[in-house]
Structure formats: C-alpha cells, structure tokens
XYZ file of C-alpha atoms in Angstrom:
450
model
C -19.033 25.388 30.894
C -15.981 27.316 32.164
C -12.468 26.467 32.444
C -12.080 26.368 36.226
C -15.201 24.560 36.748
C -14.264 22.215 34.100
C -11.018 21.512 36.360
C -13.256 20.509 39.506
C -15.758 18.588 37.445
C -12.563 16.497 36.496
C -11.363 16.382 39.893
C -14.422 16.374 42.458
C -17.694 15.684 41.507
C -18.872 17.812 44.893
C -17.384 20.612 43.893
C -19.131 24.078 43.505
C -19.152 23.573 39.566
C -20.179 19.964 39.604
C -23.287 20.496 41.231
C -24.301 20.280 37.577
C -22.633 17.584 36.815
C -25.250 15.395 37.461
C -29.007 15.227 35.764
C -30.744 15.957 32.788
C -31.056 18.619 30.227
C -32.917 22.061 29.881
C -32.700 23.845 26.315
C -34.263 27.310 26.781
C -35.029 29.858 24.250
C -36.675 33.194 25.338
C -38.111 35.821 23.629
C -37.754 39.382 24.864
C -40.282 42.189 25.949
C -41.837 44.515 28.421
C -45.031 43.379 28.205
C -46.934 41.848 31.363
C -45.481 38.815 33.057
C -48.905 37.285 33.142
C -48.725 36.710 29.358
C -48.150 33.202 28.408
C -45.967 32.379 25.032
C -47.982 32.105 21.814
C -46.340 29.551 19.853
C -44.037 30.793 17.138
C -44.312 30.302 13.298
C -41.106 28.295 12.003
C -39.142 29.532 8.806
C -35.765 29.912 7.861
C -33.729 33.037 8.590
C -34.484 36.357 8.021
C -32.822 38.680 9.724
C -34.250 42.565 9.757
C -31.849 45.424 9.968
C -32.927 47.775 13.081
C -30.496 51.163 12.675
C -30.293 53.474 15.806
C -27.274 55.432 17.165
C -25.435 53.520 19.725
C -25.408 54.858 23.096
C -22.755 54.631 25.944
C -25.666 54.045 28.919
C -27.993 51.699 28.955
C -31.809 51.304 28.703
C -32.469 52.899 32.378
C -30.324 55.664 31.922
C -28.266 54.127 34.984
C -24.532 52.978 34.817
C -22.219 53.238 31.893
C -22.172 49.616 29.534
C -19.270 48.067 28.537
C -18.122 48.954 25.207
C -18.668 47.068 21.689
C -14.588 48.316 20.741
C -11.909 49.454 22.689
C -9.135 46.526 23.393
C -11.001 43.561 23.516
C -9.293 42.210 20.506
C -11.276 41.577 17.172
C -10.037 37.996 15.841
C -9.877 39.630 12.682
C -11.827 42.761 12.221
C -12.188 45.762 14.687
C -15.332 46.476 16.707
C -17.782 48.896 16.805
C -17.378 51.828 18.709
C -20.197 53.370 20.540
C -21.135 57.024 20.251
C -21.891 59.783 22.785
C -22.557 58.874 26.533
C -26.188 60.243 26.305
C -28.324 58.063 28.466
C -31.834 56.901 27.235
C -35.515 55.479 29.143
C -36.275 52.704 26.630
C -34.200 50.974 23.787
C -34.309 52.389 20.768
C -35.393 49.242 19.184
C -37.891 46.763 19.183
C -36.316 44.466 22.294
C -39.499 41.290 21.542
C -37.014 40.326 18.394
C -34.479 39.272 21.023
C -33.776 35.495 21.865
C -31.911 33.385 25.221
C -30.610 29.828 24.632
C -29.602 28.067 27.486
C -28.605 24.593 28.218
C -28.516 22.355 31.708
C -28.543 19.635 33.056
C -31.534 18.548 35.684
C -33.820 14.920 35.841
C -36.039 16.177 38.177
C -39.178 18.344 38.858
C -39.069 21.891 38.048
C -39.618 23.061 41.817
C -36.341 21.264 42.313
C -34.187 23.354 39.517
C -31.748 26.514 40.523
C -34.022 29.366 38.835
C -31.864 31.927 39.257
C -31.627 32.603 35.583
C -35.038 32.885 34.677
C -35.853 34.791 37.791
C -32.880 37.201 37.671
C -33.740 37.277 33.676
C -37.624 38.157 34.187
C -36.715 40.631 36.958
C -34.522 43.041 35.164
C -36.796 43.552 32.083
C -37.057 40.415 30.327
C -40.711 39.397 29.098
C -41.936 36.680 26.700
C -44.644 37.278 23.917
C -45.726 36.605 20.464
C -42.502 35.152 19.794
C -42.903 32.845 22.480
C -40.614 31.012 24.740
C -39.383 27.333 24.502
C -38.192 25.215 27.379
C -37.107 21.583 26.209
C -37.092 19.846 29.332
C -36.470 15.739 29.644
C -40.143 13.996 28.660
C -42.188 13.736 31.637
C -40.604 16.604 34.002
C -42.828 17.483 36.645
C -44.147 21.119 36.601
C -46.811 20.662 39.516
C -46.861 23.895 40.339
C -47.513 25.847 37.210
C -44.116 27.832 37.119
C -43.017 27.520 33.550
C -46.518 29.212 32.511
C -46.051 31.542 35.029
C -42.382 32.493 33.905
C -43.605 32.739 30.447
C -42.138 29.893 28.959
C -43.620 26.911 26.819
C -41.779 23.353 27.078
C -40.206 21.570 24.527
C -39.844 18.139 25.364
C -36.790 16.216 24.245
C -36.106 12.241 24.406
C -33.907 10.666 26.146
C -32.434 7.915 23.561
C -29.243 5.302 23.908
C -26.627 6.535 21.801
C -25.612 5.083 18.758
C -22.574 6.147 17.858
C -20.493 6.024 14.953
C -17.323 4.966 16.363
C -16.424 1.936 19.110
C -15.648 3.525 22.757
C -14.593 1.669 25.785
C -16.509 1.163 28.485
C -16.506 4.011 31.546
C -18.730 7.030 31.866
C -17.892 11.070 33.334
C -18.994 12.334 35.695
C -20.221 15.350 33.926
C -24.023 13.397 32.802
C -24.641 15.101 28.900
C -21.230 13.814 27.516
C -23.199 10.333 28.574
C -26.357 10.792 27.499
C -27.962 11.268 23.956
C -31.062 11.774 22.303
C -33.941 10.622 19.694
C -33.277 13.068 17.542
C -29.381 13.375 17.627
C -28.194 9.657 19.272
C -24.758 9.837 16.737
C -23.798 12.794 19.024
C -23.214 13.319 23.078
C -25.528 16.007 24.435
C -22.645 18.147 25.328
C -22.234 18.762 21.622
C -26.208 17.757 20.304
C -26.797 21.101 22.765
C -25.618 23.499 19.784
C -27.908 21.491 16.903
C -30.782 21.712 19.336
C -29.812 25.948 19.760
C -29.412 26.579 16.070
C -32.601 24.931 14.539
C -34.601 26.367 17.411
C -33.632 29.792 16.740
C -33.351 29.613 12.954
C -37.554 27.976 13.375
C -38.452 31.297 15.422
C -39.290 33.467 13.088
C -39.799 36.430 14.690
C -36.605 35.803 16.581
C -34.953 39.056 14.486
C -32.562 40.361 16.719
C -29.659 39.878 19.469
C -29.527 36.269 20.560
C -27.493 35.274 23.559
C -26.138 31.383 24.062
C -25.534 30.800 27.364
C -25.415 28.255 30.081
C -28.197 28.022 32.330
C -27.191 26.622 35.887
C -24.766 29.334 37.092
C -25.906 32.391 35.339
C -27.579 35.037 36.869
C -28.765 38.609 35.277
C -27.843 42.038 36.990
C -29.287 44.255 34.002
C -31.319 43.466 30.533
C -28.352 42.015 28.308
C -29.982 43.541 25.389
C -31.407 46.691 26.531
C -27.617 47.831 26.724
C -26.635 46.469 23.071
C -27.165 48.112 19.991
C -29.544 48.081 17.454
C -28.002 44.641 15.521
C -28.366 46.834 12.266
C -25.341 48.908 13.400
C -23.172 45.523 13.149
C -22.251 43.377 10.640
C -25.023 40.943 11.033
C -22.936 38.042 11.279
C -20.839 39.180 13.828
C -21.040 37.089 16.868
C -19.235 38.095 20.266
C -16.891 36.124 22.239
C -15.787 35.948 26.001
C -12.878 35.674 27.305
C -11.751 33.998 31.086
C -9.426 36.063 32.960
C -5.898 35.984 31.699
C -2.626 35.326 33.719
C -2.023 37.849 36.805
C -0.208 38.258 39.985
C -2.207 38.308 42.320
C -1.683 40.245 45.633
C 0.429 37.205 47.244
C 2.400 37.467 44.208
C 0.722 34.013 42.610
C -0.625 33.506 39.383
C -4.223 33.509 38.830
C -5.885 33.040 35.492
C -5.450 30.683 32.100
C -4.556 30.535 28.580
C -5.393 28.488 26.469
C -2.010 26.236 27.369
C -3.830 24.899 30.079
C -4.245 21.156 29.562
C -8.251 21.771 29.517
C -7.439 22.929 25.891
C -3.896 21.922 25.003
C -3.849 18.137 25.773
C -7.490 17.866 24.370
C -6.227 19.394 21.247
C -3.828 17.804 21.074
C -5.627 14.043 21.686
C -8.396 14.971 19.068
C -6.516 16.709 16.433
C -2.405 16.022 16.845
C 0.343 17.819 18.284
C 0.749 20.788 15.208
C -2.764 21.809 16.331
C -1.770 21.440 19.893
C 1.433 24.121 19.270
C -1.051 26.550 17.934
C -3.877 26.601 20.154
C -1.327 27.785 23.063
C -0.888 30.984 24.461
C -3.810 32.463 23.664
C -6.382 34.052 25.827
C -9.197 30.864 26.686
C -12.643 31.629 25.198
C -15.377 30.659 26.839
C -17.751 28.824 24.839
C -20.872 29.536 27.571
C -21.460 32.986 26.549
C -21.411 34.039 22.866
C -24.022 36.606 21.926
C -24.580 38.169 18.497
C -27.742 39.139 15.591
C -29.541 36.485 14.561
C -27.578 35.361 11.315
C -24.103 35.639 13.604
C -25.444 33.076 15.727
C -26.983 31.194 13.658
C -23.686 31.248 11.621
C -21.217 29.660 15.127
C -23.941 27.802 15.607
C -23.326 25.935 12.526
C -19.816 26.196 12.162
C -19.907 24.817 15.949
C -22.260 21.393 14.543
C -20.311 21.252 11.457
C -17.214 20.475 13.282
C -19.126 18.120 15.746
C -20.176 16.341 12.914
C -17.065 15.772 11.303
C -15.935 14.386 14.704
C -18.659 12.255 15.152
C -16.944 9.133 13.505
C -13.649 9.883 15.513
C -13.030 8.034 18.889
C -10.275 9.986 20.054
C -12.632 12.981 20.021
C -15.494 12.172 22.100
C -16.311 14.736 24.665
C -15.043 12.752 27.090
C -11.659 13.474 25.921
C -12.123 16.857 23.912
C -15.088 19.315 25.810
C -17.058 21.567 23.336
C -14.858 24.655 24.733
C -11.403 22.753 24.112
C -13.210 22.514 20.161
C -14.144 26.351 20.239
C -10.963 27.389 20.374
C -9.235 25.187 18.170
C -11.488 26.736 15.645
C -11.247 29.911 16.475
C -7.429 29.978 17.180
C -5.965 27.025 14.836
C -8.236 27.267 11.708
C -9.518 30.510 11.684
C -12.940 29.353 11.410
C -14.950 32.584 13.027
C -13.230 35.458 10.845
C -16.399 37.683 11.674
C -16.098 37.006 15.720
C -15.104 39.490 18.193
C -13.214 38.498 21.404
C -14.203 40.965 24.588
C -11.464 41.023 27.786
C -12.599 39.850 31.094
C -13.474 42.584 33.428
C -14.643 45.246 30.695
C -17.408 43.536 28.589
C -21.419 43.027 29.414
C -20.621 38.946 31.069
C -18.392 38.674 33.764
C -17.171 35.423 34.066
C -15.955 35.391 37.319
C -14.908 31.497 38.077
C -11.075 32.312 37.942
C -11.040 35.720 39.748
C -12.945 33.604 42.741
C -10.490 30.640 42.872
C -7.433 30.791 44.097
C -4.071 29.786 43.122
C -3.491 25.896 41.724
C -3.172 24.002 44.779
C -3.857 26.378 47.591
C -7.176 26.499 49.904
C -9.525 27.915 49.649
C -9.773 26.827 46.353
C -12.749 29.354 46.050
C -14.709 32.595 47.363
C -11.498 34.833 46.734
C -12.343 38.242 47.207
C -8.964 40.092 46.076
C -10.022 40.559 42.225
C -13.727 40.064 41.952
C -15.409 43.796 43.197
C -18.979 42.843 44.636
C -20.780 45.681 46.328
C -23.185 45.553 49.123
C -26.271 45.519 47.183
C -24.551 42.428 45.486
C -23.846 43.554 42.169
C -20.877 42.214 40.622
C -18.872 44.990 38.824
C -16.376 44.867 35.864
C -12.210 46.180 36.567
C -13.182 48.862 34.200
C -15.682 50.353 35.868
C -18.846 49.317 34.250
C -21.722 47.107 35.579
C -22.178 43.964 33.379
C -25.757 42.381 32.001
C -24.782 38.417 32.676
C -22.565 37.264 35.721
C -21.308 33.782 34.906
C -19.803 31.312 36.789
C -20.736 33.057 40.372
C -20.993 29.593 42.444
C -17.380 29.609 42.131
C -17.723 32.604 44.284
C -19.747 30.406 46.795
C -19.191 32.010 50.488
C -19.024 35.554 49.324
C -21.543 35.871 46.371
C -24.123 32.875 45.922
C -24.803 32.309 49.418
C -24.654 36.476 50.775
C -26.704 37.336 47.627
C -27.987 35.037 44.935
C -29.692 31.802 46.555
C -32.346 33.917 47.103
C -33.069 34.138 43.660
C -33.190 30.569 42.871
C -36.911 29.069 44.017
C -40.257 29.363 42.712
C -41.737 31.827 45.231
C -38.930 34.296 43.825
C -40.114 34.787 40.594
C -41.327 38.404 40.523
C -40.369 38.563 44.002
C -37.255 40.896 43.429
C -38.001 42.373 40.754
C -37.741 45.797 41.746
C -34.541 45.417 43.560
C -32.842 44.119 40.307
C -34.511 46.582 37.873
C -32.614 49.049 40.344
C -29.464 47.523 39.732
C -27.971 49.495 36.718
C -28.314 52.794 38.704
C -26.010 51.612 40.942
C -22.531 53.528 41.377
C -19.055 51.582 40.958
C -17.822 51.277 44.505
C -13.909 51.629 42.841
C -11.464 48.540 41.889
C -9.687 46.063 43.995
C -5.961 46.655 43.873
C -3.983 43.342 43.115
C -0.662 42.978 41.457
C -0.414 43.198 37.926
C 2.173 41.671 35.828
C-alpha cells in the first residue's frame, strides 16, 4: 500500500485509497504465456525452489518492438551493488525467453462476489500479453466467494480458498480496530499474525510450491494496479542477474512543484519515522530518515530473489509477532520494509529504481497535491498522461505497471481506466492495450525542480 494512500486511509476512510480499506482478501498468483485465453490453469506440482538460469542479451525495447523500457542501471541507486546495464537498443517481436516461467502475486482486500471486485488488474494484465497455462494460476479468495458468472475460469485463474479465523495472538492488545480491514482480520493457517503481514507467508510458500514458477516474479498489490505493457516481456532473461536480486520502488522524492510547494516524501515522514520509532526505539528512528520511501507494493525479481524478501520480510514479522507495540496497527508492513532495508541492511542484494524512470510508476504523490491544500488529488502538473491514456515515466519511457492511479481519480481512473474494471471487459480491450507500447512519449511536464 503506498505512502499517500496510507495518509488518507488514516485520515478518511472515503478517500480514493480507502476504497480498499474495507473487505476481504484476494492472494493471486499468475503464471505467464501467450497461449489462448480459453485455456484454463492445470494445477501445478509443488516442490521447493529451483530456479533455472535463462541467458539472452538484454535489449533496450521491449517485446513489441514499440517504446524504449526503462533501464535495469543507470541512477536508480543499488543499496549495495550496481545494476545491470542493458545492451544495444535493438528492438525484438517475442522475448527471448520462455515468458510461462513467470509468476504475479497480488493481495486485496474484497468480502464479496467476484462480479463486484475492481478487475482492472487482471483485465489490463490478460490484455497486454499475459496468459495462464501449465503452471497454472491461483486465486485465494475468502471461502465461499461467489463466482456466478464463471469469470475466474474465464480469466484463467484457479481459486485458492483461504479461512477466515479469529486471531490468536501472542501478545495482549487493547480493544479498537482500523479502518484498513486485513490489519483486523487473520486466518486458519496464520491466526498469530494480522493479514497485512500473513499476506507475504501466503506469497512466499505459494511461489516456492509452483514449481514451474522459474522465472521473474512480480509482488504487487491488486486493487489499484493496472498494466500498460507485459511487465516481463520488457525484463531480461533472470539468468543475466544475480538470481537473488530483487528490485525495489521508490515514491517520488521531495520537489517544488510549479507553485513553488513541496510535493513528495522521504522516509522522515511520520508513516515511517514515528512507526519506527514506536516498534523499534528512537536510534532506529534517526536512521530510517532521510532516505528515499520504498514502496513495499511493487518488488519484482527471479524466483530465488523473491523468494529470498519474501522470507526475510516473514522472518521479521515473526520476530514481531510477540511484540505489542508492533502490531500493524501501529507499524504498516512498508514502515517494516524500510527499516530493514535502511537500518539493518537486511536486503544487501536489492536494487532501488527512481520514480519516473523504472517499469512501475507509482503515481499517488505526483497526483496529490501539497499537505493541506485542495484538491488533495487529480494533479496534473507532474504526472504526463497522454490521450490514449497511457501514463508515461519523466524519463521518457513507457512503464509495464501503473500503481496507485485512483489517486489520480478525475484525470486518469475515471477518463481512462474504469472501463477496465468489470467482467464484460475482460478481452474486451485487448487490442487497444497490446497497442500501447508503440505509443510515442508526448514530452515532459515542466515543474520546478529543487
């Protein structure tokens, strides 16, 4: 969940954000092809990891042979080793790898029938190249959701169905409950832990049981993401990383914007800092500052990177499942993130990537405005959105996953992506999105700059 939404959840439960603030839980894990969308998920054998090294040259253009990608180096900071580079700008029909290996996991949070859920992602996800097959595709979806009309066989996907349980936790907690419904709720197989953090055991074992889950894997939130181009038809063949590398996205940092306010976050911000500070004492607190804020909705990396946060992510919730003063009611999962990342150095073989030049664009900060001021969202001065709708990075380049767009209500969701979000879309628009990545940049917004 990002920072600014995280801010209105806290605030407003109406808010754009906290429209998910409210139901049950959807775990998704997809596997990728281009075979027909007719063909249901097979169910998947379950073992323990074994990654398979794929080697290819990397390429500046994506699968199409449409826009440039953003790249794997350049400035978005390594937290401790440098990136990849990619190679020559050579363009290319089909991935030079076998793209079924590749995985989605994606979390949230809906008690109700499937008809009723925003499908944006899997619809968006489907219609710019993404297919299920022998690996299969799991949706855990609250025991006894509603599918009346068929659409999670249609999309491909096979649920998963998890149980809601009264948690038992293993520390005493006053009375009172969030607004924000999975750091309430808890489950049969996890009750110790809040959903908010039982999310990343569920992730983990699912992909580490998928067998044939061999390549990229992308952890992501589900409610307000939406795909503009095949996330891992513009990556690399994981063989040409370090296979435990896992990749890391930064919010926006501090600007001026054109009124001469500041826009953007650290991690200083109280989101982070207080938490911190609450959970694990004011030393901690002084480090995790002034540094850019990771969010913890979109990491993406090979299998064994993943499947190595992943762990290092439940380890921690583990060891702060007997602590009070760190239940996710008063430390999130993100405010955790970086704390390990920043204070202990936990994720020595993660990369950090720079808003605005990097395949997510999370664009809830560029589309609110200043602390205070109204609107408090649907800026338009930063975030570039052409007319076709696509949502384009500072640097130029077209990114895979757009994160965070409700916060762009008036001027994104409702001009261009609602229509993505029902039943009768799936495979509706899928022509118009494969079309996406040959788009052209339309050329930067100008604000202020520090």
């Amino acid at each position: 969940m990002g920072e600014a939404h995280r801010q209105r959840c806290a605030l407003c439960p109406a808010s754009v954000r906290c429209l998910l603030c409210v139901a049950g839980l959807v775990v998704a894990v997809l596997s990728l092809s281009r075979g027909p969308l007719s063909m249901l998920a097979s169910p998947v054998g379950l073992s323990s990891l074994s990654p398979s090294p794929l080697g290819a040259p990397l390429q500046q253009h994506d699968a199409t042979g449409g826009g440039v990608v953003p790249s794997l180096g350049g400035p978005g900071a390594a937290v401790s080793k440098p990136a990849p580079a990619l190679g020559g700008g050579v363009g290319r029909t089909e991935p030079q790898r076998d793209t079924s290996v590749d995985a989605v996991i994606a979390l949230a949070a809906y008690s109700k029938p499937v008809s009723s859920f925003n499908l944006a992602f899997v619809n968006t996800l489907r219609g710019v190249g993404f297919r299920g097959k022998g690996a299969g595709g799991f949706l855990g979806v609250w025991e006894g959701t509603e599918d009346p009309d068929g659409y999670l066989a249609k999309a491909e996907v096979t649920p998963m169905y998890l149980v809601r349980a009264p948690c038992k936790l293993r520390y005493e907690l006053a009375a009172g409950a969030s607004n924000y419904e999975i750091r309430n709720v808890c489950t049969v197989d996890f009750p110790h832990l809040k959903l908010e953090w039982a999310r990343f055991l569920y992730a983990r074992r699912w992909l580490e049981q998928c067998s044939t889950c061999t390549g990229w894997a992308l952890h992501a939130d589900y409610g307000d993401v939406n795909f503009q181009r095949n996330p891992f038809g513009v990556l690399p063949d994981n063989g040409q990383v370090p296979s435990d590398t896992v990749f890391l996205t930064e919010e926006m940092q501090p600007r001026v914007d054109a009124e001469g306010g500041q826009r953007g976050v650290t991690t200083s911000h109280w989101f982070v800092h207080n938490a911190v500070r609450t959970c694990y004492g004011e030393e901690a607190a002084d480090k995790v500052a002034n540094h850019p804020m990771l969010n913890v909705a979109t990491t993406l990396g090979p299998r064994a990177g993943m499947l190595r946060w992943l762990g290092r992510m439940e380890e921690e919730f583990e060891k702060l499942s007997t602590r009070a003063e760190c239940d996710p009611n008063k430390i999130a999962d993100q405010a955790v993130f970086n704390y390990l990342v920043y204070v202990q150095d936990a994720m020595p073989w993660a990369i950090t990537k720079k808003y605005g030049a990097w395949i997510v664009n999370t664009m809830g900060l560029p589309c609110s405005n200043q602390p205070g001021k109204k609107p408090d969202h649907s800026m338009e001065d930063i975030v570039i959105i052409d007319s076709a709708g696509r949502v384009w990075n500072e640097d130029g380049t077209l990114p895979a996953v757009v994160h965070q767009g409700k916060t762009c209500h008036n001027n994104y969701m409702l001009k261009f992506v609602n229509r993505f979000s029902g039943q009768g879309a799936l495979g509706t628009y899928d022509a118009e999105l494969g079309g996406f990545a040959t788009g052209r940049f339309p050329g930067p917004n100008q604000p202020k700059k520090p």
